[in-house]
Amino acid sequence: MLSRIAEALFWIGRYVERADGTARILDVHLQLLLEDPWVDEDTACRALLAVMGTTADVDAVLSRDDVVRLLALDRDNPASIAHSIAAARENARRAREIISTDLWETLNESNAAMPRRIASQRTHPFFRWVRDRSALVFGVVDSSTSRDEAWHFFVLGRSIERADMTARLLATRSLTDAGGPSWTTLLRSCGAYEAHLRSHRAIPTAASAVEFLLIGRRFPRSVLASILQAEESLRGIDPAGASGVPDPAHRVLGRLRSELEYRPIDDTVRTLSESMEEVQVGMSLASDAIKERYFPSIAMPVWIGEAL
């Protein structure tokens, strides 16, 4: 497979998952700002933007409308939903000869339907629409892609981004201390509430919710399950590497997986923000190692004239 095609598939998976994860995080925290009058809106908005890797004007007073503009509608912000959907569509165009017609049409329609403005009372339906479109993309890929290298690069990108977004979701729990979203709300935001009840048969606590979203092997959105899926995809891309010396991406993911599995969960809960930052750094390092291994930046030759 050409490296440019593999890279496009990798980033389609990442961008679609980024749009989905950003919509889930925004939906939870913007609803919290509406329901809790005691939360300082400017402080909460700045903390949320910091978790999502976005900065804002230090002199301006931020509101929920500013957060929606920056993280949902700003097509120039790499962390926004609009940018992610547009970038996924552009990468699909680059890999048009590999992806299915259904996937191309789904991404094309999503990009075309992306609104320029959203009324304050329409934010929740918009976030639901983003989640539905992301689920449609993943469903189309699952049902129309052979389990070959193309599949593994797409799943690898999705898994790296999913681990990062779940870590960001957990990190937002401590943004406003007691005024933050409940563990039940966070679990519901990523579709994990019912699965948590079946697993623990009890109301979520800090320890059980963090454990479920962090190291729950059976829940596909947990950080550990995403890392395991990424490792499996790496083995699918390079089967020979499974019995040889692990590449840098394997080493980064393996070290992070071991730290998550064997660290006491109480220690993780006490230092939740710092622990989730470590996960985000680990995912960034793994992504860099994957890009260096499979998507090398090779300068295109420039013709300056024929030699005589």
Short mmCIF file of C-alpha atoms in Angstrom, two decimals:
data_model
loop_
_atom_site.label_atom_id
_atom_site.label_comp_id
_atom_site.label_asym_id
_atom_site.label_seq_id
_atom_site.Cartn_x
_atom_site.Cartn_y
_atom_site.Cartn_z
CA MET A 1 0.00 0.00 0.00
CA LEU A 2 1.25 3.51 -0.84
CA SER A 3 2.22 5.49 2.24
CA ARG A 4 -0.01 8.42 1.21
CA ILE A 5 -3.04 6.11 1.08
CA ALA A 6 -2.17 4.55 4.44
CA GLU A 7 -1.72 7.99 5.97
CA ALA A 8 -5.07 9.18 4.59
CA LEU A 9 -6.87 6.16 6.07
CA PHE A 10 -5.11 6.63 9.41
CA TRP A 11 -6.26 10.26 9.58
CA ILE A 12 -9.81 9.51 8.47
CA GLY A 13 -10.10 7.25 11.52
CA ARG A 14 -8.57 9.88 13.79
CA TYR A 15 -10.59 12.83 12.54
CA VAL A 16 -13.95 11.06 12.66
CA GLU A 17 -13.23 9.85 16.18
CA ARG A 18 -12.08 13.34 17.16
CA ALA A 19 -15.36 14.85 15.95
CA ASP A 20 -17.31 12.24 17.89
CA GLY A 21 -15.30 12.64 21.09
CA THR A 22 -15.39 16.45 20.97
CA ALA A 23 -19.17 16.38 20.52
CA ARG A 24 -19.55 14.12 23.58
CA ILE A 25 -17.34 16.30 25.79
CA LEU A 26 -19.02 19.54 24.72
CA ASP A 27 -22.50 18.11 25.16
CA VAL A 28 -21.77 17.17 28.78
CA HIS A 29 -20.11 20.42 29.83
CA LEU A 30 -22.33 22.89 28.02
CA GLN A 31 -25.35 21.22 29.58
CA LEU A 32 -23.66 21.56 32.97
CA LEU A 33 -23.21 25.30 32.44
CA LEU A 34 -26.93 25.62 31.74
CA GLU A 35 -28.05 23.61 34.76
CA ASP A 36 -25.62 24.86 37.45
CA PRO A 37 -25.87 28.63 38.12
CA TRP A 38 -22.99 28.48 40.62
CA VAL A 39 -20.36 27.54 38.05
CA ASP A 40 -18.21 30.47 36.94
CA GLU A 41 -18.77 30.38 33.19
CA ASP A 42 -15.53 32.08 32.15
CA THR A 43 -13.34 29.84 34.33
CA ALA A 44 -15.13 26.67 33.26
CA CYS A 45 -14.91 27.60 29.57
CA ARG A 46 -11.19 28.37 29.79
CA ALA A 47 -10.49 25.10 31.60
CA LEU A 48 -12.45 23.16 28.98
CA LEU A 49 -10.58 24.87 26.13
CA ALA A 50 -7.27 24.06 27.84
CA VAL A 51 -8.17 20.37 28.10
CA MET A 52 -9.06 20.36 24.40
CA GLY A 53 -5.78 22.04 23.47
CA THR A 54 -7.26 25.39 22.44
CA THR A 55 -6.34 28.86 23.69
CA ALA A 56 -8.48 32.00 23.88
CA ASP A 57 -7.99 35.72 24.33
CA VAL A 58 -6.89 36.33 27.93
CA ASP A 59 -8.70 39.68 28.12
CA ALA A 60 -12.09 38.48 26.86
CA VAL A 61 -14.80 36.98 29.06
CA LEU A 62 -15.71 33.62 27.59
CA SER A 63 -19.21 32.19 27.36
CA ARG A 64 -20.65 28.88 26.18
CA ASP A 65 -21.29 30.47 22.77
CA ASP A 66 -17.55 31.15 22.44
CA VAL A 67 -16.80 27.50 23.26
CA VAL A 68 -19.27 26.34 20.61
CA ARG A 69 -17.71 28.67 18.07
CA LEU A 70 -14.13 27.58 18.82
CA LEU A 71 -14.60 23.84 19.36
CA ALA A 72 -17.56 23.12 17.09
CA LEU A 73 -17.77 25.59 14.21
CA ASP A 74 -14.30 27.10 13.69
CA ARG A 75 -13.01 25.47 10.51
CA ASP A 76 -9.49 26.82 11.16
CA ASN A 77 -9.16 25.23 14.61
CA PRO A 78 -7.70 21.68 14.35
CA ALA A 79 -9.54 20.71 17.54
CA SER A 80 -12.99 21.69 16.26
CA ILE A 81 -15.72 19.40 14.97
CA ALA A 82 -16.06 21.32 11.68
CA HIS A 83 -12.32 21.06 10.96
CA SER A 84 -12.29 17.34 11.80
CA ILE A 85 -15.18 16.54 9.48
CA ALA A 86 -13.68 18.61 6.65
CA ALA A 87 -10.25 17.02 7.15
CA ALA A 88 -11.74 13.51 7.16
CA ARG A 89 -13.49 14.29 3.87
CA GLU A 90 -10.28 15.68 2.34
CA ASN A 91 -8.32 12.56 3.34
CA ALA A 92 -11.10 10.43 1.88
CA ARG A 93 -10.65 12.31 -1.41
CA ARG A 94 -6.94 11.45 -1.36
CA ALA A 95 -7.73 7.76 -0.81
CA ARG A 96 -10.72 7.68 -3.17
CA GLU A 97 -9.39 4.69 -5.12
CA ILE A 98 -9.25 2.58 -1.94
CA ILE A 99 -12.31 3.51 0.13
CA SER A 100 -15.85 2.40 -0.68
CA THR A 101 -18.39 4.62 -2.40
CA ASP A 102 -20.60 4.45 0.69
CA LEU A 103 -17.83 5.82 2.90
CA TRP A 104 -17.04 8.62 0.46
CA GLU A 105 -20.68 9.65 0.19
CA THR A 106 -21.15 9.55 3.97
CA LEU A 107 -18.16 11.82 4.61
CA ASN A 108 -19.08 14.10 1.70
CA GLU A 109 -22.66 14.51 2.94
CA SER A 110 -21.50 15.15 6.51
CA ASN A 111 -19.12 17.89 5.38
CA ALA A 112 -21.77 19.49 3.15
CA ALA A 113 -24.36 19.49 5.96
CA MET A 114 -22.00 21.01 8.55
CA PRO A 115 -23.70 24.25 9.75
CA ARG A 116 -21.99 27.63 9.96
CA ARG A 117 -24.00 28.76 12.98
CA ILE A 118 -25.94 26.99 15.74
CA ALA A 119 -28.66 28.56 17.90
CA SER A 120 -28.08 28.14 21.64
CA GLN A 121 -31.13 25.89 22.01
CA ARG A 122 -29.97 23.67 19.13
CA THR A 123 -26.57 22.61 20.46
CA HIS A 124 -27.72 19.26 21.87
CA PRO A 125 -29.41 18.15 18.60
CA PHE A 126 -26.26 19.21 16.74
CA PHE A 127 -24.00 17.12 18.98
CA ARG A 128 -26.38 14.18 18.56
CA TRP A 129 -26.14 14.64 14.78
CA VAL A 130 -22.33 14.57 14.94
CA ARG A 131 -22.39 11.37 16.99
CA ASP A 132 -24.88 9.77 14.58
CA ARG A 133 -22.78 10.69 11.54
CA SER A 134 -19.62 9.35 13.20
CA ALA A 135 -21.40 6.09 14.06
CA LEU A 136 -22.56 5.87 10.44
CA VAL A 137 -18.98 6.23 9.18
CA PHE A 138 -17.72 3.52 11.53
CA GLY A 139 -20.62 1.25 10.58
CA VAL A 140 -19.97 1.72 6.85
CA VAL A 141 -16.28 0.92 7.32
CA ASP A 142 -17.06 -2.16 9.42
CA SER A 143 -19.47 -3.52 6.82
CA SER A 144 -17.67 -2.63 3.59
CA THR A 145 -13.91 -2.89 4.22
CA SER A 146 -11.86 -6.05 3.92
CA ARG A 147 -9.72 -6.80 6.98
CA ASP A 148 -6.51 -5.91 5.18
CA GLU A 149 -3.92 -3.16 5.62
CA ALA A 150 -6.47 -0.47 4.74
CA TRP A 151 -8.71 -1.64 7.58
CA HIS A 152 -5.83 -1.80 10.06
CA PHE A 153 -4.63 1.75 9.31
CA PHE A 154 -8.15 3.12 9.73
CA VAL A 155 -8.68 1.25 13.02
CA LEU A 156 -5.20 2.23 14.22
CA GLY A 157 -6.00 5.92 13.77
CA ARG A 158 -9.40 5.53 15.40
CA SER A 159 -7.93 3.66 18.38
CA ILE A 160 -5.17 6.20 19.01
CA GLU A 161 -7.68 9.07 18.91
CA ARG A 162 -10.27 7.21 21.00
CA ALA A 163 -7.79 6.59 23.83
CA ASP A 164 -6.82 10.28 23.73
CA MET A 165 -10.44 11.52 23.74
CA THR A 166 -11.48 9.20 26.59
CA ALA A 167 -8.52 10.51 28.61
CA ARG A 168 -9.63 14.07 27.89
CA LEU A 169 -13.18 13.21 28.94
CA LEU A 170 -11.93 11.85 32.27
CA ALA A 171 -9.69 14.89 32.72
CA THR A 172 -12.68 17.22 32.44
CA ARG A 173 -14.18 15.66 35.60
CA SER A 174 -11.89 17.75 37.80
CA LEU A 175 -12.29 21.05 35.90
CA THR A 176 -14.77 22.62 38.30
CA ASP A 177 -14.29 20.40 41.36
CA ALA A 178 -17.63 19.79 43.08
CA GLY A 179 -19.47 21.53 40.25
CA GLY A 180 -18.20 19.09 37.65
CA PRO A 181 -20.36 16.53 35.91
CA SER A 182 -21.26 13.45 37.92
CA TRP A 183 -19.72 10.10 37.11
CA THR A 184 -23.12 8.94 35.91
CA THR A 185 -23.23 11.84 33.44
CA LEU A 186 -19.74 11.10 32.16
CA LEU A 187 -20.54 7.42 31.71
CA ARG A 188 -23.74 8.27 29.85
CA SER A 189 -21.88 10.65 27.56
CA CYS A 190 -19.84 7.81 26.09
CA GLY A 191 -22.57 5.17 26.23
CA ALA A 192 -20.98 3.36 29.16
CA TYR A 193 -23.59 3.76 31.90
CA GLU A 194 -25.62 0.61 31.23
CA ALA A 195 -22.46 -1.40 30.55
CA HIS A 196 -21.04 -0.19 33.88
CA LEU A 197 -24.21 -1.24 35.72
CA ARG A 198 -24.06 -4.71 34.19
CA SER A 199 -20.41 -5.03 35.11
CA HIS A 200 -20.44 -3.62 38.65
CA ARG A 201 -24.15 -3.94 39.59
CA ALA A 202 -23.93 -0.72 41.60
CA ILE A 203 -24.24 3.04 41.25
CA PRO A 204 -21.01 4.48 39.80
CA THR A 205 -18.37 5.74 42.19
CA ALA A 206 -15.19 7.61 41.33
CA ALA A 207 -13.10 4.43 41.55
CA SER A 208 -15.49 2.21 39.59
CA ALA A 209 -16.12 4.78 36.83
CA VAL A 210 -12.43 5.57 36.36
CA GLU A 211 -11.57 1.88 36.40
CA PHE A 212 -14.27 1.10 33.82
CA LEU A 213 -13.33 3.91 31.41
CA LEU A 214 -9.61 3.47 31.91
CA ILE A 215 -8.88 -0.27 32.10
CA GLY A 216 -12.17 -1.96 31.22
CA ARG A 217 -11.05 -4.58 28.68
CA ARG A 218 -14.57 -5.39 27.49
CA PHE A 219 -15.74 -1.82 26.92
CA PRO A 220 -14.52 -0.64 23.48
CA ARG A 221 -14.21 3.03 24.45
CA SER A 222 -11.95 2.45 27.42
CA VAL A 223 -8.35 3.63 27.17
CA LEU A 224 -6.96 0.12 27.67
CA ALA A 225 -9.27 -1.47 25.07
CA SER A 226 -8.25 1.22 22.58
CA ILE A 227 -4.55 0.61 23.24
CA LEU A 228 -5.03 -3.15 22.83
CA GLN A 229 -6.85 -2.56 19.53
CA ALA A 230 -4.04 -0.28 18.35
CA GLU A 231 -1.46 -2.95 19.19
CA GLU A 232 -3.49 -5.56 17.32
CA SER A 233 -3.68 -3.30 14.27
CA LEU A 234 0.08 -2.74 14.36
CA ARG A 235 0.58 -6.51 14.36
CA GLY A 236 -1.85 -6.79 11.45
CA ILE A 237 0.12 -4.22 9.46
CA ASP A 238 3.50 -5.81 10.21
CA PRO A 239 3.00 -9.47 11.21
CA ALA A 240 6.75 -10.15 11.11
CA GLY A 241 7.33 -7.54 13.78
CA ALA A 242 5.22 -9.48 16.29
CA SER A 243 8.03 -12.03 16.88
CA GLY A 244 10.96 -9.66 16.43
CA VAL A 245 12.16 -6.49 18.09
CA PRO A 246 9.18 -4.20 18.79
CA ASP A 247 9.09 -0.92 16.91
CA PRO A 248 8.91 2.43 18.81
CA ALA A 249 5.11 2.62 18.54
CA HIS A 250 4.76 -0.85 20.06
CA ARG A 251 7.12 0.08 22.88
CA VAL A 252 5.24 3.29 23.70
CA LEU A 253 1.85 1.56 23.70
CA GLY A 254 3.15 -1.43 25.67
CA ARG A 255 4.72 0.73 28.37
CA LEU A 256 1.56 2.83 28.72
CA ARG A 257 -0.63 -0.29 28.84
CA SER A 258 1.49 -1.79 31.63
CA GLU A 259 1.37 1.41 33.67
CA LEU A 260 -2.42 1.60 33.36
CA GLU A 261 -3.01 -2.06 34.21
CA TYR A 262 -0.76 -2.31 37.26
CA ARG A 263 -1.09 1.11 38.88
CA PRO A 264 -3.53 1.05 41.84
CA ILE A 265 -6.79 2.63 40.77
CA ASP A 266 -6.95 4.76 43.95
CA ASP A 267 -3.65 6.39 42.97
CA THR A 268 -5.05 7.16 39.52
CA VAL A 269 -8.20 8.73 40.99
CA ARG A 270 -6.16 10.94 43.34
CA THR A 271 -4.01 12.22 40.48
CA LEU A 272 -6.60 11.93 37.71
CA SER A 273 -5.67 15.08 35.80
CA GLU A 274 -1.94 14.24 35.78
CA SER A 275 -2.59 10.59 34.88
CA MET A 276 -4.79 11.54 31.94
CA GLU A 277 -2.16 14.00 30.73
CA GLU A 278 0.32 11.11 30.72
CA VAL A 279 -2.08 9.12 28.54
CA GLN A 280 -2.41 12.02 26.10
CA VAL A 281 1.37 12.40 25.91
CA GLY A 282 1.71 8.65 25.33
CA MET A 283 -0.81 8.74 22.49
CA SER A 284 1.02 11.67 20.92
CA LEU A 285 4.33 9.80 21.10
CA ALA A 286 2.76 6.68 19.61
CA SER A 287 1.24 8.73 16.78
CA ASP A 288 4.62 10.34 16.05
CA ALA A 289 6.29 6.92 15.99
CA ILE A 290 3.66 5.57 13.59
CA LYS A 291 4.05 8.57 11.27
CA GLU A 292 7.84 8.20 11.27
CA ARG A 293 7.64 4.46 10.57
CA TYR A 294 4.88 4.35 7.95
CA PHE A 295 4.39 7.90 6.61
CA PRO A 296 7.88 9.27 5.97
CA SER A 297 8.08 12.84 4.67
CA ILE A 298 10.03 12.55 1.47
CA ALA A 299 10.71 15.71 -0.45
CA MET A 300 9.43 15.57 -4.02
CA PRO A 301 12.15 15.94 -6.67
CA VAL A 302 12.31 19.30 -8.41
CA TRP A 303 13.47 19.37 -12.01
CA ILE A 304 15.97 22.16 -12.66
CA GLY A 305 16.93 21.19 -16.16
CA GLU A 306 18.49 18.36 -18.08
CA ALA A 307 22.17 17.59 -17.65
CA LEU A 308 24.16 17.65 -20.90
#
